[in-house]
Short mmCIF file of C-alpha atoms and ligand atoms in Angstrom, two decimals:
data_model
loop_
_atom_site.label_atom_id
_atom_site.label_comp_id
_atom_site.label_asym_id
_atom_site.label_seq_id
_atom_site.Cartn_x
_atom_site.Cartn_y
_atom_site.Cartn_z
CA UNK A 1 -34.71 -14.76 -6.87
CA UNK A 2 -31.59 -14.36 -5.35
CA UNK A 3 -28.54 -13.66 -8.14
CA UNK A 4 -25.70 -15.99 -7.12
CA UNK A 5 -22.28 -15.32 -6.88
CA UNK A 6 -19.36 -16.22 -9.33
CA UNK A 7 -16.91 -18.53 -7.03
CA UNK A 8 -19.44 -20.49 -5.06
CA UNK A 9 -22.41 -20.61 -6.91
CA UNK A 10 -24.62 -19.51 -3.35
CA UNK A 11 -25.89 -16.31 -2.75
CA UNK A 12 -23.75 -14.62 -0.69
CA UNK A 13 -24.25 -12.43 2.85
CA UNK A 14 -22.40 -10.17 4.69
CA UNK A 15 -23.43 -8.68 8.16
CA UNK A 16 -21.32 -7.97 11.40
CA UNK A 17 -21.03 -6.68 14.74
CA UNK A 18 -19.34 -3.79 16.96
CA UNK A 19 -16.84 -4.81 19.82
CA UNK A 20 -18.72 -2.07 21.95
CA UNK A 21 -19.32 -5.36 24.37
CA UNK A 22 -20.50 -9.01 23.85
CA UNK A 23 -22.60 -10.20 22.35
CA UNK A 24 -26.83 -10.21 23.78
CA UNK A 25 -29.90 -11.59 23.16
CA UNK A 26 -31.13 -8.56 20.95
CA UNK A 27 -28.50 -9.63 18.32
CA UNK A 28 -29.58 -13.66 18.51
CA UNK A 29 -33.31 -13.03 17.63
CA UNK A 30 -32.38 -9.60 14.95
CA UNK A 31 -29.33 -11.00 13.27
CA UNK A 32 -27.03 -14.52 14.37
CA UNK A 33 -30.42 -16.75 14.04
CA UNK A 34 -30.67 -15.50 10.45
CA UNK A 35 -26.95 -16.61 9.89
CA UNK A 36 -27.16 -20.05 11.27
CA UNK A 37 -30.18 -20.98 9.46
CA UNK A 38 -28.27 -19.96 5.88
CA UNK A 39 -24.38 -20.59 6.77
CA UNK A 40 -25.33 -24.02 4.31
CA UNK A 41 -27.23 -22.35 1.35
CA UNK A 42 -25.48 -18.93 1.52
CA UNK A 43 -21.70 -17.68 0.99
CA UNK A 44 -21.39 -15.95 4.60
CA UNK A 45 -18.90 -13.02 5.82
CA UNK A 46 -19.37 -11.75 9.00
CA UNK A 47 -17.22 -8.29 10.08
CA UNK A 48 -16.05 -7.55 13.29
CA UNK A 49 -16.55 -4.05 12.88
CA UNK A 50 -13.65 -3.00 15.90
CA UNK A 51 -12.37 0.45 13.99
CA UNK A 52 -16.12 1.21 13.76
CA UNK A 53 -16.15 0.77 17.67
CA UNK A 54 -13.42 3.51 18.16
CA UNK A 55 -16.24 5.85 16.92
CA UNK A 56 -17.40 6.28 20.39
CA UNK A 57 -14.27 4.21 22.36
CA UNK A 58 -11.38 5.53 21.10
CA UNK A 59 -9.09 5.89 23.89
CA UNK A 60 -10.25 2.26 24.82
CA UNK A 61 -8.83 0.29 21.88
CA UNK A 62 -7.12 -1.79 24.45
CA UNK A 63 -10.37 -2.93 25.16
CA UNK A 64 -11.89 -2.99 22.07
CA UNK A 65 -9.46 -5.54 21.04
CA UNK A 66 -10.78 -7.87 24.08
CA UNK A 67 -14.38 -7.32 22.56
CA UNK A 68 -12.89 -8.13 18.88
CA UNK A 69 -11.59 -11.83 20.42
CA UNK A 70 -14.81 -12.15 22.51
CA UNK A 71 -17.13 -11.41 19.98
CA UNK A 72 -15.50 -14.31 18.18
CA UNK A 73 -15.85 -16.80 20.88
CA UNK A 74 -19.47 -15.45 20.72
CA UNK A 75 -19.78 -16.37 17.20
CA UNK A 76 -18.84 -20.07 17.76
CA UNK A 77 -20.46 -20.73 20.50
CA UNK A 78 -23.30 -19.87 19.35
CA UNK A 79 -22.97 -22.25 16.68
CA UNK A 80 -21.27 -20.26 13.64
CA UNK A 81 -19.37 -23.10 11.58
CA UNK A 82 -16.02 -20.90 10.47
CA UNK A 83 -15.25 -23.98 7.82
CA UNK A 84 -19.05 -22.64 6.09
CA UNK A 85 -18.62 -19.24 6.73
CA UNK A 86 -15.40 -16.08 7.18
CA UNK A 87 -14.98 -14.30 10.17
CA UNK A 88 -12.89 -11.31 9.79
CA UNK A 89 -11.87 -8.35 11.83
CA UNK A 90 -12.34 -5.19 9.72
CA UNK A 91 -9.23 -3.72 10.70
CA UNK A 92 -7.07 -5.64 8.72
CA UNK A 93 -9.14 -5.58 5.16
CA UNK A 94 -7.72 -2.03 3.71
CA UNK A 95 -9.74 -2.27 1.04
CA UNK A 96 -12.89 -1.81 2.84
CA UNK A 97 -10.74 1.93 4.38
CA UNK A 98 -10.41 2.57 0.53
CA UNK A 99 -13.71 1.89 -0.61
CA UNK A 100 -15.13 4.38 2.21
CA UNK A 101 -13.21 7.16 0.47
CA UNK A 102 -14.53 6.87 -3.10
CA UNK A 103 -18.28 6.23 -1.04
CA UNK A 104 -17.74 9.10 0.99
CA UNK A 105 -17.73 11.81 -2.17
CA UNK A 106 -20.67 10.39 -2.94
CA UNK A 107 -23.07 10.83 -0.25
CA UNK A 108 -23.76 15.03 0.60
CA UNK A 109 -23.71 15.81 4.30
CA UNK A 110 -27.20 16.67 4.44
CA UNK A 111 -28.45 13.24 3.45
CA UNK A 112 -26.07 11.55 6.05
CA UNK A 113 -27.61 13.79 9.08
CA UNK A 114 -30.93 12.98 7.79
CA UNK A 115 -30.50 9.35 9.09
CA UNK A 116 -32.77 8.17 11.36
CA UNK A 117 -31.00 5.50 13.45
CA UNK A 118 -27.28 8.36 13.51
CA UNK A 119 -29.69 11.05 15.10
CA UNK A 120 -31.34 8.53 17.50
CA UNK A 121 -27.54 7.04 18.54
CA UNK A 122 -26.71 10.28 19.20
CA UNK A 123 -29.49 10.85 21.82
CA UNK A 124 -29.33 7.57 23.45
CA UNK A 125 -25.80 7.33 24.05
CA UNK A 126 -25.83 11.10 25.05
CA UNK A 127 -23.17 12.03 22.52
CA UNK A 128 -24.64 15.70 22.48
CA UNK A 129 -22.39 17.60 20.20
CA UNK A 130 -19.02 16.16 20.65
CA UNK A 131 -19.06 13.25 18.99
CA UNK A 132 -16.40 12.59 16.63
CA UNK A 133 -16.11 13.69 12.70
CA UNK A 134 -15.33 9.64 12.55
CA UNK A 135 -18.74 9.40 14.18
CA UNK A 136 -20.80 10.67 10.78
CA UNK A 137 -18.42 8.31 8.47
CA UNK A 138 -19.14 4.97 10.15
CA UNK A 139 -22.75 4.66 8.33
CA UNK A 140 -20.52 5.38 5.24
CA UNK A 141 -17.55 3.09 6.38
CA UNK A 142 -20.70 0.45 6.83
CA UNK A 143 -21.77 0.55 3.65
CA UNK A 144 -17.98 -0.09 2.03
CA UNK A 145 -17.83 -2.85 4.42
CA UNK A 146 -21.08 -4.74 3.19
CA UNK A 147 -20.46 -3.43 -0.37
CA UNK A 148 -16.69 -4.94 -0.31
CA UNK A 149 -18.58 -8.62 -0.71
CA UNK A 150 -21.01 -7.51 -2.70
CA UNK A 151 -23.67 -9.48 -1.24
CA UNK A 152 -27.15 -10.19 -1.99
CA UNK A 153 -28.51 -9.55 1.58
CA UNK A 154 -27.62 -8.50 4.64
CA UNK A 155 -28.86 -9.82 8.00
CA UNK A 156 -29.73 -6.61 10.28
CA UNK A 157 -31.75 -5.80 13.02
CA UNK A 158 -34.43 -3.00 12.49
CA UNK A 159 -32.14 -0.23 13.78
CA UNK A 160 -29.86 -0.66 10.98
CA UNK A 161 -32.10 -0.32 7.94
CA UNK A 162 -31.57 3.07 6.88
CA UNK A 163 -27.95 2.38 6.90
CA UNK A 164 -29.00 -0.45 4.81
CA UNK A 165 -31.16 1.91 2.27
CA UNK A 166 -27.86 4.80 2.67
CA UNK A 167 -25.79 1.48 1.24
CA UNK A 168 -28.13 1.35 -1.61
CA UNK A 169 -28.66 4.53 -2.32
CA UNK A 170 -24.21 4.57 -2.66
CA UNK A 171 -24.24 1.34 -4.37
CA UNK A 172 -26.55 2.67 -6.63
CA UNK A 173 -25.03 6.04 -7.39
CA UNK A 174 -21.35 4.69 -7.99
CA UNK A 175 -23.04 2.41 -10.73
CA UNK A 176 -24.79 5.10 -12.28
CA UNK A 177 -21.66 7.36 -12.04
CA UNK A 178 -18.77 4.70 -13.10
CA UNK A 179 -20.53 1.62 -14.28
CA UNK A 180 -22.92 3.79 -16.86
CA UNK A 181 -25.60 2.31 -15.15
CA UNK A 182 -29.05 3.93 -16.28
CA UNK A 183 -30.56 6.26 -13.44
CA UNK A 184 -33.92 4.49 -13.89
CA UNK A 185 -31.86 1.46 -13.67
CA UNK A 186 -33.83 -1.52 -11.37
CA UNK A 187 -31.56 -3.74 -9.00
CA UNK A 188 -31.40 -6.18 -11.68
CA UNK A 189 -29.62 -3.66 -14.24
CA UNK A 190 -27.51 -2.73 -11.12
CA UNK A 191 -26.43 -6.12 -10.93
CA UNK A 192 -26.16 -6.64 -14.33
CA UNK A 193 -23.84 -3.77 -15.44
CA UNK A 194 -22.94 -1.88 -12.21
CA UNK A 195 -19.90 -2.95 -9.96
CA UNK A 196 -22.05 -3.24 -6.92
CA UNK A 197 -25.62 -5.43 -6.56
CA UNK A 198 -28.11 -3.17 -4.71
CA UNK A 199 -28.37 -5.50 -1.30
CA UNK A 200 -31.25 -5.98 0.48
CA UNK A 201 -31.93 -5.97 4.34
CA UNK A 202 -32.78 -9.34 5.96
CA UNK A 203 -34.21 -8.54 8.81
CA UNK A 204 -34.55 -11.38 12.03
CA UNK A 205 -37.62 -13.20 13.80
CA UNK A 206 -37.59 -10.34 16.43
CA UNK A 207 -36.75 -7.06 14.12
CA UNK A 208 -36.21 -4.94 17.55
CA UNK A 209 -35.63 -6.34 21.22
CA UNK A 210 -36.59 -4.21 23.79
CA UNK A 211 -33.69 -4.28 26.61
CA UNK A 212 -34.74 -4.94 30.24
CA UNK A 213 -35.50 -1.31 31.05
CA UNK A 214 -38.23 -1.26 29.14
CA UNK A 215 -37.74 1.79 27.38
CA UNK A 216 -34.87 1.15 25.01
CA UNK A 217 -33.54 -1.42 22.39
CA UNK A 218 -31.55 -3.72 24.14
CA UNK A 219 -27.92 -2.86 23.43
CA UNK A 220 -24.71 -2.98 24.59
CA UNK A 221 -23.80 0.27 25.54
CA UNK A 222 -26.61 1.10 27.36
CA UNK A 223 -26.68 -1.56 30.52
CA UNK A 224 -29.73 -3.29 29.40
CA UNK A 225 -28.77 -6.24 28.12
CA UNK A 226 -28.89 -10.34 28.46
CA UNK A 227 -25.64 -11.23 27.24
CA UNK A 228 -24.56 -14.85 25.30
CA UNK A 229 -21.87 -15.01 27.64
CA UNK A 230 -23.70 -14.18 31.05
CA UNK A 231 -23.72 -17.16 33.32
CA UNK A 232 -26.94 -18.80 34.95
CA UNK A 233 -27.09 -16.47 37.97
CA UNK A 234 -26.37 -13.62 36.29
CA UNK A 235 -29.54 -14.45 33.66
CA UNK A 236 -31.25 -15.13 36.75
CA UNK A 237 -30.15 -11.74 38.09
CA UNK A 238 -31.03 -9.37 35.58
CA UNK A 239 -34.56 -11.40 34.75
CA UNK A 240 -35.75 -10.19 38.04
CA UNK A 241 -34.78 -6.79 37.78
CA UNK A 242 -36.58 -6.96 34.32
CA UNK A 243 -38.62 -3.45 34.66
CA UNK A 244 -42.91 -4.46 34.52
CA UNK A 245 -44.42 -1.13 35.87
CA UNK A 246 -46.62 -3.70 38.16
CA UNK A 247 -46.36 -2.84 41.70
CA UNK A 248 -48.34 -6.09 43.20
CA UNK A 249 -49.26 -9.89 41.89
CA UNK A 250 -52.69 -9.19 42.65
CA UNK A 251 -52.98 -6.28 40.43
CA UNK A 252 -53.83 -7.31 36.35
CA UNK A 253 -51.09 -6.92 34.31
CA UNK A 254 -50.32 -5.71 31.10
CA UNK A 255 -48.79 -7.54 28.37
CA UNK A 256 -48.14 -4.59 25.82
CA UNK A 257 -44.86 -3.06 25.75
CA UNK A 258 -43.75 -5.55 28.83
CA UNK A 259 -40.15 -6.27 28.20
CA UNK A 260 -40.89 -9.89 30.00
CA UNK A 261 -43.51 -11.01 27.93
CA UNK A 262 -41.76 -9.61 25.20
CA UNK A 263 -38.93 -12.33 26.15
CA UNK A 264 -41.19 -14.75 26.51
CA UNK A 265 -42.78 -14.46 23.14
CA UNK A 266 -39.33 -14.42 22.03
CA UNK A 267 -37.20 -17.27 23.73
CA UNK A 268 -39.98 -19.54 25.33
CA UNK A 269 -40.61 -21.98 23.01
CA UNK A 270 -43.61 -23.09 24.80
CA UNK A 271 -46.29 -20.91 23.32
CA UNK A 272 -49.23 -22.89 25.13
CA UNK A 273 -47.39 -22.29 28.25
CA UNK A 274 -47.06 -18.08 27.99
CA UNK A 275 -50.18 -18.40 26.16
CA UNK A 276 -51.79 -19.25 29.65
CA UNK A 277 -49.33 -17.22 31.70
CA UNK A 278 -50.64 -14.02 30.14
CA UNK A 279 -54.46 -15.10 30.68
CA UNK A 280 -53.36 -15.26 34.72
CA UNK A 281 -50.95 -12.19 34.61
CA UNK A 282 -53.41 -9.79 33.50
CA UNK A 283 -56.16 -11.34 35.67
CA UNK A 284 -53.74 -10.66 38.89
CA UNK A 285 -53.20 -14.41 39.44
CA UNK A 286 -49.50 -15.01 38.90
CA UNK A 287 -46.89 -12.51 40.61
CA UNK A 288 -44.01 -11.12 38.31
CA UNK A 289 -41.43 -13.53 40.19
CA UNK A 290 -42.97 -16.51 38.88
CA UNK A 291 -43.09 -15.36 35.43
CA UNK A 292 -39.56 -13.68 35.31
CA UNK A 293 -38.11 -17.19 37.14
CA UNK A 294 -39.80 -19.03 34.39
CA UNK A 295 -38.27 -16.88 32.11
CA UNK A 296 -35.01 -17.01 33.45
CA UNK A 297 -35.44 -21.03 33.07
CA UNK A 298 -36.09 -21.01 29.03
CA UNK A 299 -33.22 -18.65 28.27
CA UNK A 300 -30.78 -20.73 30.45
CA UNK A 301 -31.60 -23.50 28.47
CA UNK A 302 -31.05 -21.78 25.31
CA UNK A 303 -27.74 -20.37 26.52
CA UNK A 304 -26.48 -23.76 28.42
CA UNK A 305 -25.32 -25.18 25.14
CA UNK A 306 -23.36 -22.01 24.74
CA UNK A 307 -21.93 -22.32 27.67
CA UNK A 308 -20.09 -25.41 27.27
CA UNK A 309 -18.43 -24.42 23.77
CA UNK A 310 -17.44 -21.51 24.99
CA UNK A 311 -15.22 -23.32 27.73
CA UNK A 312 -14.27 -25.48 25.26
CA UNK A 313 -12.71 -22.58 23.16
CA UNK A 314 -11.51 -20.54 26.32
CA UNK A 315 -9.52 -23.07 26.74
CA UNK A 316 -8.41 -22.87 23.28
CA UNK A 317 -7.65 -19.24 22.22
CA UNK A 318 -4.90 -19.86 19.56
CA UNK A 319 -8.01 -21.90 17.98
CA UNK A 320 -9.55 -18.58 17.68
CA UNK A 321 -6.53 -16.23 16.46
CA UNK A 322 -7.05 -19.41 13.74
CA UNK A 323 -10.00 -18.85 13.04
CA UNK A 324 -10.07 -14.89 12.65
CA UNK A 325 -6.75 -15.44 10.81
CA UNK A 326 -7.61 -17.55 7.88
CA UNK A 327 -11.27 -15.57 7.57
CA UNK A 328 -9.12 -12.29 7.20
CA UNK A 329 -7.42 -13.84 4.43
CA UNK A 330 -10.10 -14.95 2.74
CA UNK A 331 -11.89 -11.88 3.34
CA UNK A 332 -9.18 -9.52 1.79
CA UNK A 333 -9.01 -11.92 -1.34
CA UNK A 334 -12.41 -10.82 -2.19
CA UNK A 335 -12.76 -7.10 -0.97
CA UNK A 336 -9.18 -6.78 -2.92
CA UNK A 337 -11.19 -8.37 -5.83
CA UNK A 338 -13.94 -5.96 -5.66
CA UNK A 339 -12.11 -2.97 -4.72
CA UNK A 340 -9.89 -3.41 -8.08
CA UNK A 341 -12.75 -3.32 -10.16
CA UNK A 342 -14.25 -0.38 -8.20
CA UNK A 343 -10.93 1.12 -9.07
CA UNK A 344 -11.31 0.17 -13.00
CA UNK A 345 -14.62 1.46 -12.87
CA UNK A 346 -13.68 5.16 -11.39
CA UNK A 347 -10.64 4.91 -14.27
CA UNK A 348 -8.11 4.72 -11.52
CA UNK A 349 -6.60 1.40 -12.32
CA UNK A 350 -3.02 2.70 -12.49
CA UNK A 351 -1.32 -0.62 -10.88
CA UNK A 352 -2.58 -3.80 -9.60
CA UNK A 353 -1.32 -4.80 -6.07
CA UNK A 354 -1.45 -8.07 -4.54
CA UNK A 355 -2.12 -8.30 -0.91
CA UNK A 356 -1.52 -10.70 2.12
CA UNK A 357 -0.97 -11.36 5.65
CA UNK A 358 2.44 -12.45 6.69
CA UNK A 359 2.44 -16.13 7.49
CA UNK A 360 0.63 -17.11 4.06
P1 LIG B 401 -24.10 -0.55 20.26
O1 LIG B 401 -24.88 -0.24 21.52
O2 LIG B 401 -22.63 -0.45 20.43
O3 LIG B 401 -24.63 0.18 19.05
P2 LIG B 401 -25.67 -2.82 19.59
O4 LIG B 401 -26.14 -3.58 20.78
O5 LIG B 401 -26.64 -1.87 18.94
O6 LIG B 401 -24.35 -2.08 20.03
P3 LIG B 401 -24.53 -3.52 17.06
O7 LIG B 401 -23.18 -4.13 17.00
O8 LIG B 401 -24.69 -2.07 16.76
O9 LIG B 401 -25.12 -3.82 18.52
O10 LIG B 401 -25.54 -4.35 16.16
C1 LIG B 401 -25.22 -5.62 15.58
C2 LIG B 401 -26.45 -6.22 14.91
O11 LIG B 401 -27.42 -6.62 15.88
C3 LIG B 401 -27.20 -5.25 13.99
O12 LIG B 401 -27.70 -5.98 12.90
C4 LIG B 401 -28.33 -4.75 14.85
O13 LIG B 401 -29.45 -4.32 14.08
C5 LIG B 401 -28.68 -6.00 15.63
N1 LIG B 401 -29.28 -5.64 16.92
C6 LIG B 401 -28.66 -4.95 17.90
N2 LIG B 401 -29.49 -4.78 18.94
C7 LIG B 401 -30.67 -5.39 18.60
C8 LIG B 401 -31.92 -5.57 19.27
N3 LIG B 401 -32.11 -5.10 20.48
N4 LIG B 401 -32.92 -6.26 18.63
C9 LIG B 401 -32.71 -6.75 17.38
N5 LIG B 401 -31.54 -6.63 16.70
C10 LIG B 401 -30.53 -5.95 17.29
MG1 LIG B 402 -25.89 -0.47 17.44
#
């Protein structure tokens, strides 16, 4: 059972995204359907993570503060309720810069190259060997940014759950080292005695979406992506380009490891319907185009609704410099919270500071 936390008596979450780009349908089914079914029952914080995009876009920060905004409209048009939950751009929460340092002595180098989903980043985005020293710190910035809220869970897709064990492998060792935790300690003596709870991944209905090459996870720096934001024609678009391996509709098709039944399973809610499609696509009775404009049909409907709010708040962008502005606040009133007793914990309590954004 879930511990609660001590102001709102809900469990709390924390989870985020990179401005690297917009929003896509990998991150609906592996992370933003998890937080609309709890922003009721759970305490929710969700980061804009924008200095963890200048990891690999730092002479685009320009840019990255467009994504930062857009990511935001993404948020509530997909039906994030910022009165339930705080959206906050990580930027502006220096507690969560602070917390990285004391995090960072903890972790040796070794165990941070040993992680699975930093080596595969490196290969996929073709970073080679000049990626930045900032680069290596962002799993360790991560963790200080989930561990600032001390959450209960965090809402990840599949990629991100050894940077969800390296978090609670640090939570764990600052308790044991500051907090007197015992090593042998379980997550409930860890939450008991220890500054930090040892979190737990929550990972979403589809734990890994395949992107529409086929070959990758669908993400946004790798131009393989459905994106919240695309319109109608552009869905329709990139649904046809979808990569099948089939070179004819009379030839049988295969279902396993097909991006575009992998979509359907995933966004058409008529499982009788692809249930039947996948009888006559591997018997060479239905051509790809009917199946990928089919397609295209199910996730315009889920993305129509989006549509519309997100003209609504186009129209409105001071609503959404609102918006990030009073999550930020709220945000920094608890990672300042947790950060001071971090700081009484490590014996480095010298002077209390109060912190807030001008305009308060
Ligand atoms: P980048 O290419 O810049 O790494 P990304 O597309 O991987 O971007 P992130 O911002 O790194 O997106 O991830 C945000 C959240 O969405 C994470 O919880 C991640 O696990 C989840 N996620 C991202 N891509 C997918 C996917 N294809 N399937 C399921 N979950 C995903
Ligand atoms: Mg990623």
């Amino acid at each position: 059972m879930a511990k609660t936390n001590e102001t709102t008596a809900k469990p709390r979450i924390l989870t985020g995204d990179t401005p690297t780009g917009r929003l896509h349908l990998g991150h609906y089914v592996g992370s933003i359907e998890n937080r609309l079914a709890l922003q009721h029952s759970h305490d929710c914080f969700f980061i804009i993570a924008n200095t963890h995009a200048l990891t690999t876009r730092a002479e685009e920060s320009k840019a990255v503060r467009q994504d930062t905004i857009q990511i935001a409209i993404d948020y509530l048009a997909a039906g994030i309720d910022p009165n339930q939950s705080t959206i906050f751009i990580q930027s502006e929460i220096p507690a969560i810069a602070e917390l990285t340092w004391y995090f960072a002595m903890l972790l040796g180098y070794g165990r941070l190259m040993r992680n699975p989903t930093v080596k595969d980043e490196i290969t996929v985005k073709n970073l080679g060997d000049s990626y930045s020293f900032g680069f290596l710190m962002y799993p360790v910035g991560q963790a200080a940014d989930i561990l600032a809220f001390r959450p209960q869970a965090v809402p990840v897709g599949e990629d991100q759950v050894p940077h969800i064990e390296m978090t609670r492998e640090i939570a764990r060792r600052f308790n044991v080292v500051y907090s007197g935790v015992d090593p042998q300690g379980d997550d409930a003596a860890h939450a008991k005695k220890g500054v930090f709870p040892v979190p737990e991944a929550m990972v979403g209905r589809v734990s890994r979406l395949v992107g529409t090459d086929g070959k990758n996870k669908m993400s946004k720096s790798l131009d393989n992506a459905i994106y919240l934001s695309d319109t109608a024609k552009q869905v329709q678009k990139k649904c046809n380009k979808i990569f099948t391996g089939r070179m004819s509709a009379s030839d049988p098709g295969v279902i396993e490891g097909n991006p575009l039944w992998a979509y359907h399973d995933a966004f058409n809610p008529d499982k009788g319907e692809v249930q039947d499609m996948k009888g006559r696509y591997q018997a060479g009775k239905v051509g790809d185009g009917d199946c990928k404009k089919r397609l295209a049909e199910v996730i315009n409907a889920l993305l129509d609704p989006m549509r519309a709010r997100r003209a609504e708040l186009e129209a409105q962008p001071d609503r959404v410099m609102w918006v990030l502005y009073e999550g930020t606040g709220r945000a920094n009133a608890v990672a300042e919270e947790t950060l001071w007793r971090a700081k009484q914990a490590v014996g480095f309590d010298f002077f209390r500071r109060g912190l807030s954004l001008v305009g308060d």
